[in-house]
PDB file of C-alpha atoms in Angstrom:
ATOM      1  CA  MET A   1     105.117  83.969  97.233  1.00 43.00           C
ATOM      2  CA  SER A   2     104.576  81.455  99.947  1.00 50.00           C
ATOM      3  CA  TYR A   3     101.049  80.430 100.936  1.00 60.00           C
ATOM      4  CA  GLY A   4     102.824  78.076 103.253  1.00 62.00           C
ATOM      5  CA  GLN A   5     101.410  79.727 106.383  1.00 74.00           C
ATOM      6  CA  LEU A   6      98.477  81.510 104.796  1.00 83.00           C
ATOM      7  CA  ALA A   7      96.785  78.250 103.909  1.00 86.00           C
ATOM      8  CA  VAL A   8      95.698  77.636 107.230  1.00 82.00           C
ATOM      9  CA  VAL A   9      93.785  80.832 107.513  1.00 88.00           C
ATOM     10  CA  TYR A  10      92.956  81.207 103.746  1.00 90.00           C
ATOM     11  CA  ASP A  11      89.763  79.656 103.687  1.00 91.00           C
ATOM     12  CA  ARG A  12      88.171  81.693 106.482  1.00 88.00           C
ATOM     13  CA  LEU A  13      89.470  84.802 104.678  1.00 89.00           C
ATOM     14  CA  MET A  14      87.616  83.849 101.900  1.00 93.00           C
ATOM     15  CA  GLU A  15      84.332  82.806 103.002  1.00 91.00           C
ATOM     16  CA  ASP A  16      82.492  85.570 101.290  1.00 93.00           C
ATOM     17  CA  ALA A  17      84.207  84.762  98.110  1.00 96.00           C
ATOM     18  CA  PRO A  18      82.272  84.202  94.896  1.00 97.00           C
ATOM     19  CA  TYR A  19      82.735  80.631  94.346  1.00 98.00           C
ATOM     20  CA  ASP A  20      79.014  80.099  92.973  1.00 98.00           C
ATOM     21  CA  GLU A  21      79.485  82.678  90.525  1.00 98.00           C
ATOM     22  CA  TRP A  22      82.727  81.260  89.164  1.00 98.00           C
ATOM     23  CA  LYS A  23      81.191  77.772  88.947  1.00 98.00           C
ATOM     24  CA  ALA A  24      77.823  79.654  87.311  1.00 98.00           C
ATOM     25  CA  PHE A  25      79.978  81.453  85.083  1.00 98.00           C
ATOM     26  CA  PHE A  26      81.867  78.363  83.864  1.00 98.00           C
ATOM     27  CA  LEU A  27      78.841  76.680  83.089  1.00 98.00           C
ATOM     28  CA  ASN A  28      77.362  79.320  80.950  1.00 98.00           C
ATOM     29  CA  VAL A  29      80.434  79.648  79.088  1.00 98.00           C
ATOM     30  CA  LEU A  30      80.029  75.773  78.060  1.00 98.00           C
ATOM     31  CA  SER A  31      76.360  76.194  77.014  1.00 97.00           C
ATOM     32  CA  ASN A  32      77.111  79.030  75.057  1.00 96.00           C
ATOM     33  CA  GLU A  33      80.412  77.451  73.330  1.00 96.00           C
ATOM     34  CA  GLU A  34      78.792  74.129  73.215  1.00 95.00           C
ATOM     35  CA  VAL A  35      81.283  72.626  74.755  1.00 96.00           C
ATOM     36  CA  ARG A  36      81.064  69.068  76.133  1.00 92.00           C
ATOM     37  CA  ALA A  37      83.882  68.990  78.847  1.00 96.00           C
ATOM     38  CA  GLU A  38      84.070  65.788  80.802  1.00 97.00           C
ATOM     39  CA  TYR A  39      87.516  66.481  82.185  1.00 98.00           C
ATOM     40  CA  VAL A  40      88.317  69.914  83.446  1.00 98.00           C
ATOM     41  CA  LEU A  41      91.654  71.165  84.627  1.00 98.00           C
ATOM     42  CA  GLU A  42      91.966  73.826  87.196  1.00 98.00           C
ATOM     43  CA  LEU A  43      95.403  76.018  87.583  1.00 98.00           C
ATOM     44  CA  GLY A  44      95.926  77.785  90.836  1.00 97.00           C
ATOM     45  CA  CYS A  45      93.457  75.683  92.386  1.00 97.00           C
ATOM     46  CA  GLY A  46      94.001  76.906  95.955  1.00 95.00           C
ATOM     47  CA  THR A  47      92.025  74.801  98.557  1.00 95.00           C
ATOM     48  CA  GLY A  48      89.837  73.445  95.956  1.00 96.00           C
ATOM     49  CA  GLU A  49      86.596  74.995  96.500  1.00 96.00           C
ATOM     50  CA  ILE A  50      86.133  75.721  93.126  1.00 98.00           C
ATOM     51  CA  THR A  51      87.517  72.310  92.011  1.00 97.00           C
ATOM     52  CA  GLN A  52      85.039  70.283  94.214  1.00 96.00           C
ATOM     53  CA  ARG A  53      82.138  72.463  93.452  1.00 97.00           C
ATOM     54  CA  LEU A  54      82.676  71.357  89.424  1.00 97.00           C
ATOM     55  CA  GLU A  55      83.101  67.847  90.437  1.00 97.00           C
ATOM     56  CA  GLU A  56      79.717  68.002  92.480  1.00 96.00           C
ATOM     57  CA  GLU A  57      78.452  68.872  88.769  1.00 96.00           C
ATOM     58  CA  GLY A  58      79.858  65.630  87.565  1.00 96.00           C
ATOM     59  CA  PHE A  59      83.382  66.665  86.177  1.00 98.00           C
ATOM     60  CA  LYS A  60      86.026  64.487  86.396  1.00 97.00           C
ATOM     61  CA  MET A  61      88.512  67.375  87.927  1.00 98.00           C
ATOM     62  CA  THR A  62      92.431  67.689  88.169  1.00 98.00           C
ATOM     63  CA  GLY A  63      93.403  70.793  90.295  1.00 98.00           C
ATOM     64  CA  VAL A  64      96.906  72.099  90.354  1.00 98.00           C
ATOM     65  CA  ASP A  65      98.527  74.274  92.602  1.00 96.00           C
ATOM     66  CA  LEU A  66     102.456  74.988  93.776  1.00 94.00           C
ATOM     67  CA  SER A  67     101.805  75.009  97.267  1.00 93.00           C
ATOM     68  CA  GLU A  68     101.695  71.652  98.907  1.00 93.00           C
ATOM     69  CA  GLU A  69      99.957  73.352 101.987  1.00 93.00           C
ATOM     70  CA  MET A  70      97.072  74.607 100.022  1.00 94.00           C
ATOM     71  CA  LEU A  71      96.768  70.867  98.215  1.00 95.00           C
ATOM     72  CA  ALA A  72      96.879  69.236 101.456  1.00 94.00           C
ATOM     73  CA  ILE A  73      93.728  71.340 103.238  1.00 94.00           C
ATOM     74  CA  ALA A  74      91.879  70.647  99.792  1.00 95.00           C
ATOM     75  CA  SER A  75      92.597  66.932  99.672  1.00 94.00           C
ATOM     76  CA  SER A  76      91.358  66.876 103.524  1.00 93.00           C
ATOM     77  CA  LYS A  77      88.114  68.334 102.971  1.00 87.00           C
ATOM     78  CA  ARG A  78      86.081  65.807 101.987  1.00 79.00           C
ATOM     79  CA  ASN A  79      85.938  62.486  99.813  1.00 75.00           C
ATOM     80  CA  SER A  80      86.143  63.080  96.434  1.00 83.00           C
ATOM     81  CA  SER A  81      87.514  61.803  93.137  1.00 93.00           C
ATOM     82  CA  VAL A  82      89.699  64.839  92.173  1.00 96.00           C
ATOM     83  CA  ARG A  83      93.308  64.274  91.078  1.00 97.00           C
ATOM     84  CA  TRP A  84      95.570  66.593  93.173  1.00 97.00           C
ATOM     85  CA  VAL A  85      99.090  68.218  91.640  1.00 97.00           C
ATOM     86  CA  GLN A  86     101.475  70.045  92.548  1.00 97.00           C
ATOM     87  CA  GLN A  87     103.016  72.040  89.831  1.00 96.00           C
ATOM     88  CA  ASP A  88     103.967  75.170  88.867  1.00 96.00           C
ATOM     89  CA  ILE A  89     101.206  76.377  86.759  1.00 96.00           C
ATOM     90  CA  ALA A  90     103.906  77.969  84.197  1.00 94.00           C
ATOM     91  CA  ASN A  91     105.884  74.627  84.014  1.00 93.00           C
ATOM     92  CA  LEU A  92     103.095  71.987  83.800  1.00 94.00           C
ATOM     93  CA  GLU A  93     104.121  68.338  82.660  1.00 92.00           C
ATOM     94  CA  GLY A  94     101.737  65.669  81.909  1.00 94.00           C
ATOM     95  CA  LEU A  95      98.763  66.780  81.720  1.00 97.00           C
ATOM     96  CA  ARG A  96      97.034  66.402  78.187  1.00 97.00           C
ATOM     97  CA  GLY A  97      93.442  65.359  77.323  1.00 97.00           C
ATOM     98  CA  TYR A  98      90.757  68.009  78.959  1.00 98.00           C
ATOM     99  CA  GLY A  99      87.824  69.390  77.451  1.00 98.00           C
ATOM    100  CA  ALA A 100      88.141  72.448  79.723  1.00 98.00           C
ATOM    101  CA  VAL A 101      91.035  74.410  81.576  1.00 98.00           C
ATOM    102  CA  ILE A 102      90.315  77.020  84.378  1.00 98.00           C
ATOM    103  CA  SER A 103      92.155  79.535  86.250  1.00 98.00           C
ATOM    104  CA  PHE A 104      90.075  81.581  88.613  1.00 98.00           C
ATOM    105  CA  CYS A 105      90.480  84.255  91.236  1.00 97.00           C
ATOM    106  CA  ASP A 106      93.119  86.233  89.345  1.00 97.00           C
ATOM    107  CA  VAL A 107      95.411  83.344  89.877  1.00 97.00           C
ATOM    108  CA  VAL A 108      97.279  84.795  85.942  1.00 98.00           C
ATOM    109  CA  ASN A 109      98.245  88.225  87.770  1.00 98.00           C
ATOM    110  CA  TYR A 110     100.434  86.203  90.052  1.00 96.00           C
ATOM    111  CA  ILE A 111     102.400  85.202  87.142  1.00 97.00           C
ATOM    112  CA  THR A 112     104.304  88.244  87.148  1.00 96.00           C
ATOM    113  CA  GLU A 113     106.923  87.551  84.206  1.00 96.00           C
ATOM    114  CA  ALA A 114     106.095  88.104  80.687  1.00 95.00           C
ATOM    115  CA  ARG A 115     107.833  84.427  79.673  1.00 96.00           C
ATOM    116  CA  GLY A 116     105.807  82.556  82.861  1.00 97.00           C
ATOM    117  CA  LEU A 117     102.511  84.097  81.285  1.00 97.00           C
ATOM    118  CA  GLU A 118     103.253  83.156  77.455  1.00 97.00           C
ATOM    119  CA  SER A 119     104.656  79.574  79.032  1.00 97.00           C
ATOM    120  CA  MET A 120     101.362  79.177  80.848  1.00 97.00           C
ATOM    121  CA  PHE A 121      99.119  79.726  77.935  1.00 98.00           C
ATOM    122  CA  LEU A 122     101.104  77.689  75.687  1.00 97.00           C
ATOM    123  CA  ASN A 123     100.855  74.412  78.598  1.00 96.00           C
ATOM    124  CA  ALA A 124      96.801  75.332  78.639  1.00 98.00           C
ATOM    125  CA  TYR A 125      96.420  75.127  75.047  1.00 98.00           C
ATOM    126  CA  GLU A 126      98.381  71.738  74.748  1.00 97.00           C
ATOM    127  CA  ALA A 127      96.558  70.243  77.853  1.00 98.00           C
ATOM    128  CA  LEU A 128      93.272  70.667  75.842  1.00 98.00           C
ATOM    129  CA  GLU A 129      91.490  68.873  73.284  1.00 97.00           C
ATOM    130  CA  GLU A 130      90.607  70.117  70.035  1.00 97.00           C
ATOM    131  CA  GLY A 131      87.624  72.570  70.316  1.00 97.00           C
ATOM    132  CA  GLY A 132      88.317  72.679  74.274  1.00 98.00           C
ATOM    133  CA  VAL A 133      87.972  76.105  75.964  1.00 98.00           C
ATOM    134  CA  PHE A 134      90.562  77.772  78.345  1.00 98.00           C
ATOM    135  CA  ILE A 135      88.435  80.051  80.788  1.00 98.00           C
ATOM    136  CA  PHE A 136      90.464  82.399  83.076  1.00 98.00           C
ATOM    137  CA  ASP A 137      89.957  85.838  84.837  1.00 98.00           C
ATOM    138  CA  ILE A 138      92.485  89.141  85.956  1.00 98.00           C
ATOM    139  CA  HIS A 139      91.911  92.099  87.664  1.00 98.00           C
ATOM    140  CA  SER A 140      91.172  95.176  85.313  1.00 97.00           C
ATOM    141  CA  PRO A 141      93.861  97.275  85.171  1.00 97.00           C
ATOM    142  CA  SER A 142      91.160 100.323  86.074  1.00 96.00           C
ATOM    143  CA  HIS A 143      90.232  98.044  88.961  1.00 97.00           C
ATOM    144  CA  ALA A 144      93.827  97.584  90.328  1.00 97.00           C
ATOM    145  CA  HIS A 145      95.274 101.131  89.743  1.00 96.00           C
ATOM    146  CA  GLU A 146      91.993 102.589  91.266  1.00 95.00           C
ATOM    147  CA  HIS A 147      90.430 100.492  93.799  1.00 96.00           C
ATOM    148  CA  MET A 148      93.735  98.376  95.194  1.00 97.00           C
ATOM    149  CA  SER A 149      97.109 100.364  94.204  1.00 96.00           C
ATOM    150  CA  GLY A 150      97.966 102.403  97.510  1.00 97.00           C
ATOM    151  CA  GLN A 151      94.790 101.197  99.782  1.00 97.00           C
ATOM    152  CA  THR A 152      94.948  99.405 103.228  1.00 97.00           C
ATOM    153  CA  PHE A 153      92.692  96.939 104.123  1.00 96.00           C
ATOM    154  CA  ALA A 154      92.210  95.501 107.544  1.00 95.00           C
ATOM    155  CA  GLU A 155      89.663  93.117 109.474  1.00 92.00           C
ATOM    156  CA  VAL A 156      89.297  91.953 112.815  1.00 92.00           C
ATOM    157  CA  TYR A 157      87.636  88.505 114.208  1.00 89.00           C
ATOM    158  CA  ASP A 158      88.114  87.369 117.697  1.00 88.00           C
ATOM    159  CA  ASP A 159      90.760  84.677 116.466  1.00 89.00           C
ATOM    160  CA  LEU A 160      92.131  85.913 113.536  1.00 91.00           C
ATOM    161  CA  SER A 161      93.361  89.619 112.464  1.00 94.00           C
ATOM    162  CA  TYR A 162      95.034  90.886 109.358  1.00 95.00           C
ATOM    163  CA  ILE A 163      96.682  94.076 108.085  1.00 97.00           C
ATOM    164  CA  TRP A 164      96.836  94.179 104.190  1.00 96.00           C
ATOM    165  CA  PHE A 165      99.100  97.107 102.507  1.00 97.00           C
ATOM    166  CA  CYS A 166      98.678  97.230  98.785  1.00 97.00           C
ATOM    167  CA  ASP A 167     101.381  99.236  96.678  1.00 97.00           C
ATOM    168  CA  GLU A 168     102.396  99.167  93.258  1.00 96.00           C
ATOM    169  CA  GLU A 169     105.014 100.279  90.835  1.00 96.00           C
ATOM    170  CA  ASP A 170     105.567  99.509  87.475  1.00 96.00           C
ATOM    171  CA  ASP A 171     102.553  97.597  87.053  1.00 97.00           C
ATOM    172  CA  VAL A 172     103.505  95.357  89.603  1.00 98.00           C
ATOM    173  CA  MET A 173     101.200  94.917  92.764  1.00 98.00           C
ATOM    174  CA  THR A 174     102.793  94.124  95.927  1.00 97.00           C
ATOM    175  CA  HIS A 175     100.777  92.847  98.613  1.00 96.00           C
ATOM    176  CA  ASP A 176     102.106  92.718 102.094  1.00 96.00           C
ATOM    177  CA  LEU A 177     100.192  90.820 104.477  1.00 94.00           C
ATOM    178  CA  THR A 178     100.434  90.592 108.183  1.00 95.00           C
ATOM    179  CA  PHE A 179      98.398  88.330 110.335  1.00 94.00           C
ATOM    180  CA  PHE A 180      97.639  87.552 114.131  1.00 94.00           C
ATOM    181  CA  VAL A 181      96.418  84.197 114.255  1.00 91.00           C
ATOM    182  CA  GLU A 182      95.262  83.044 118.334  1.00 87.00           C
ATOM    183  CA  HIS A 183      95.712  79.777 119.465  1.00 82.00           C
ATOM    184  CA  GLU A 184      95.205  78.942 122.806  1.00 84.00           C
ATOM    185  CA  GLY A 185      94.510  82.224 124.061  1.00 86.00           C
ATOM    186  CA  VAL A 186      97.929  83.214 122.348  1.00 90.00           C
ATOM    187  CA  TYR A 187      98.373  85.416 119.197  1.00 90.00           C
ATOM    188  CA  ARG A 188     100.706  84.214 116.833  1.00 90.00           C
ATOM    189  CA  ARG A 189     101.871  86.984 114.059  1.00 92.00           C
ATOM    190  CA  PHE A 190     103.117  86.027 110.576  1.00 90.00           C
ATOM    191  CA  ASP A 191     104.147  87.789 107.469  1.00 92.00           C
ATOM    192  CA  GLU A 192     103.571  87.025 103.718  1.00 90.00           C
ATOM    193  CA  VAL A 193     104.475  89.231 100.652  1.00 93.00           C
ATOM    194  CA  HIS A 194     102.735  88.342  97.264  1.00 93.00           C
ATOM    195  CA  HIS A 195     103.148  90.331  94.033  1.00 96.00           C
ATOM    196  CA  GLN A 196     100.591  90.254  90.938  1.00 98.00           C
ATOM    197  CA  ARG A 197     101.378  92.055  87.763  1.00 98.00           C
ATOM    198  CA  ILE A 198      98.654  94.133  86.225  1.00 98.00           C
ATOM    199  CA  TYR A 199      98.215  93.327  82.556  1.00 98.00           C
ATOM    200  CA  GLN A 200      96.530  94.977  79.786  1.00 97.00           C
ATOM    201  CA  PRO A 201      94.157  93.003  77.884  1.00 97.00           C
ATOM    202  CA  ASP A 202      95.524  93.681  74.423  1.00 97.00           C
ATOM    203  CA  TYR A 203      98.545  92.184  75.593  1.00 97.00           C
ATOM    204  CA  ILE A 204      96.769  89.167  76.968  1.00 98.00           C
ATOM    205  CA  ARG A 205      95.101  88.645  73.516  1.00 98.00           C
ATOM    206  CA  LYS A 206      98.280  88.604  72.055  1.00 98.00           C
ATOM    207  CA  ALA A 207      99.891  86.166  74.204  1.00 98.00           C
ATOM    208  CA  LEU A 208      97.057  83.550  73.810  1.00 98.00           C
ATOM    209  CA  SER A 209      97.073  84.420  70.111  1.00 98.00           C
ATOM    210  CA  ASP A 210     101.000  83.351  69.552  1.00 98.00           C
ATOM    211  CA  ALA A 211      99.690  80.196  71.970  1.00 98.00           C
ATOM    212  CA  GLY A 212      97.706  79.181  68.972  1.00 98.00           C
ATOM    213  CA  PHE A 213      93.883  80.085  70.824  1.00 98.00           C
ATOM    214  CA  GLU A 214      91.162  82.008  69.407  1.00 98.00           C
ATOM    215  CA  ILE A 215      89.362  84.107  71.478  1.00 98.00           C
ATOM    216  CA  SER A 216      85.682  84.001  71.860  1.00 97.00           C
ATOM    217  CA  GLY A 217      84.871  86.679  74.187  1.00 97.00           C
ATOM    218  CA  VAL A 218      85.946  89.057  77.146  1.00 98.00           C
ATOM    219  CA  TYR A 219      83.488  89.759  79.650  1.00 98.00           C
ATOM    220  CA  SER A 220      83.408  91.599  83.117  1.00 97.00           C
ATOM    221  CA  ASP A 221      82.188  90.704  86.823  1.00 97.00           C
ATOM    222  CA  PHE A 222      80.845  87.157  86.086  1.00 97.00           C
ATOM    223  CA  SER A 223      78.238  88.763  83.174  1.00 96.00           C
ATOM    224  CA  MET A 224      77.862  86.819  79.693  1.00 95.00           C
ATOM    225  CA  ASP A 225      77.427  90.398  78.286  1.00 94.00           C
ATOM    226  CA  GLU A 226      80.909  90.910  76.586  1.00 94.00           C
ATOM    227  CA  ALA A 227      82.349  94.054  78.283  1.00 92.00           C
ATOM    228  CA  GLU A 228      85.720  95.173  79.821  1.00 91.00           C
ATOM    229  CA  ASP A 229      84.431  98.146  81.837  1.00 90.00           C
ATOM    230  CA  GLY A 230      84.205  95.810  85.052  1.00 94.00           C
ATOM    231  CA  ASP A 231      86.519  94.971  88.260  1.00 97.00           C
ATOM    232  CA  ARG A 232      87.511  91.458  87.020  1.00 98.00           C
ATOM    233  CA  LEU A 233      87.896  90.537  83.385  1.00 98.00           C
ATOM    234  CA  PHE A 234      87.030  86.892  82.035  1.00 98.00           C
ATOM    235  CA  PHE A 235      88.740  85.704  79.189  1.00 98.00           C
ATOM    236  CA  VAL A 236      87.335  82.538  76.889  1.00 98.00           C
ATOM    237  CA  CYS A 237      89.306  80.989  74.188  1.00 98.00           C
ATOM    238  CA  LYS A 238      89.128  77.924  72.311  1.00 98.00           C
ATOM    239  CA  LYS A 239      91.365  75.677  70.957  1.00 97.00           C
ATOM    240  CA  VAL A 240      91.158  74.805  67.250  1.00 91.00           C
TER     241      VAL A 240
END
């Protein structure tokens, strides 16, 4: 997975993403769990939209992403004191003492190997203070199977268009993306292929338990009512 060229158009494609809902969900969890998190670590921060929203709420943020290009865009957006770190979230080093660790926008699904996922959970656990929370979301299996696999998506703008084919084999979704980006009257094509694994909630629970976490609740689609029947599942866990 590259994100090298995609980084340039990523924010355009994500203009309608529910960033404020992710922020609100995080704040609601802190309130419900009675957690005071001064320092927050975001794993898979991309171009930093959630990271910077939370900094504006007064949190001291660290954003981690593997893509140098995504981090360059994140750091160029506005003056902030966010600490940007280029690392593989399955192999974190030197990050400790956080009151909360978050990973939103189905970042966890991009970890396609069980060993990598289990390593990420262990790293999140080690990064937290005692009593800290780990919050992340995944595509629900029903949403991935019924609304993504085998589908084709496309958008056409004046200066940008894309075609997105989504296929699935053995619970791994392959996103085959073709972009056409206009520059000085000429359209340039580039292609990227991304992979996501469809995880069953029971497997996620076991991996979290093995890492030492206590699961406080599983929620769907930004609601604070516990449920597992939505498109996006949220796991809230604590280090105890």
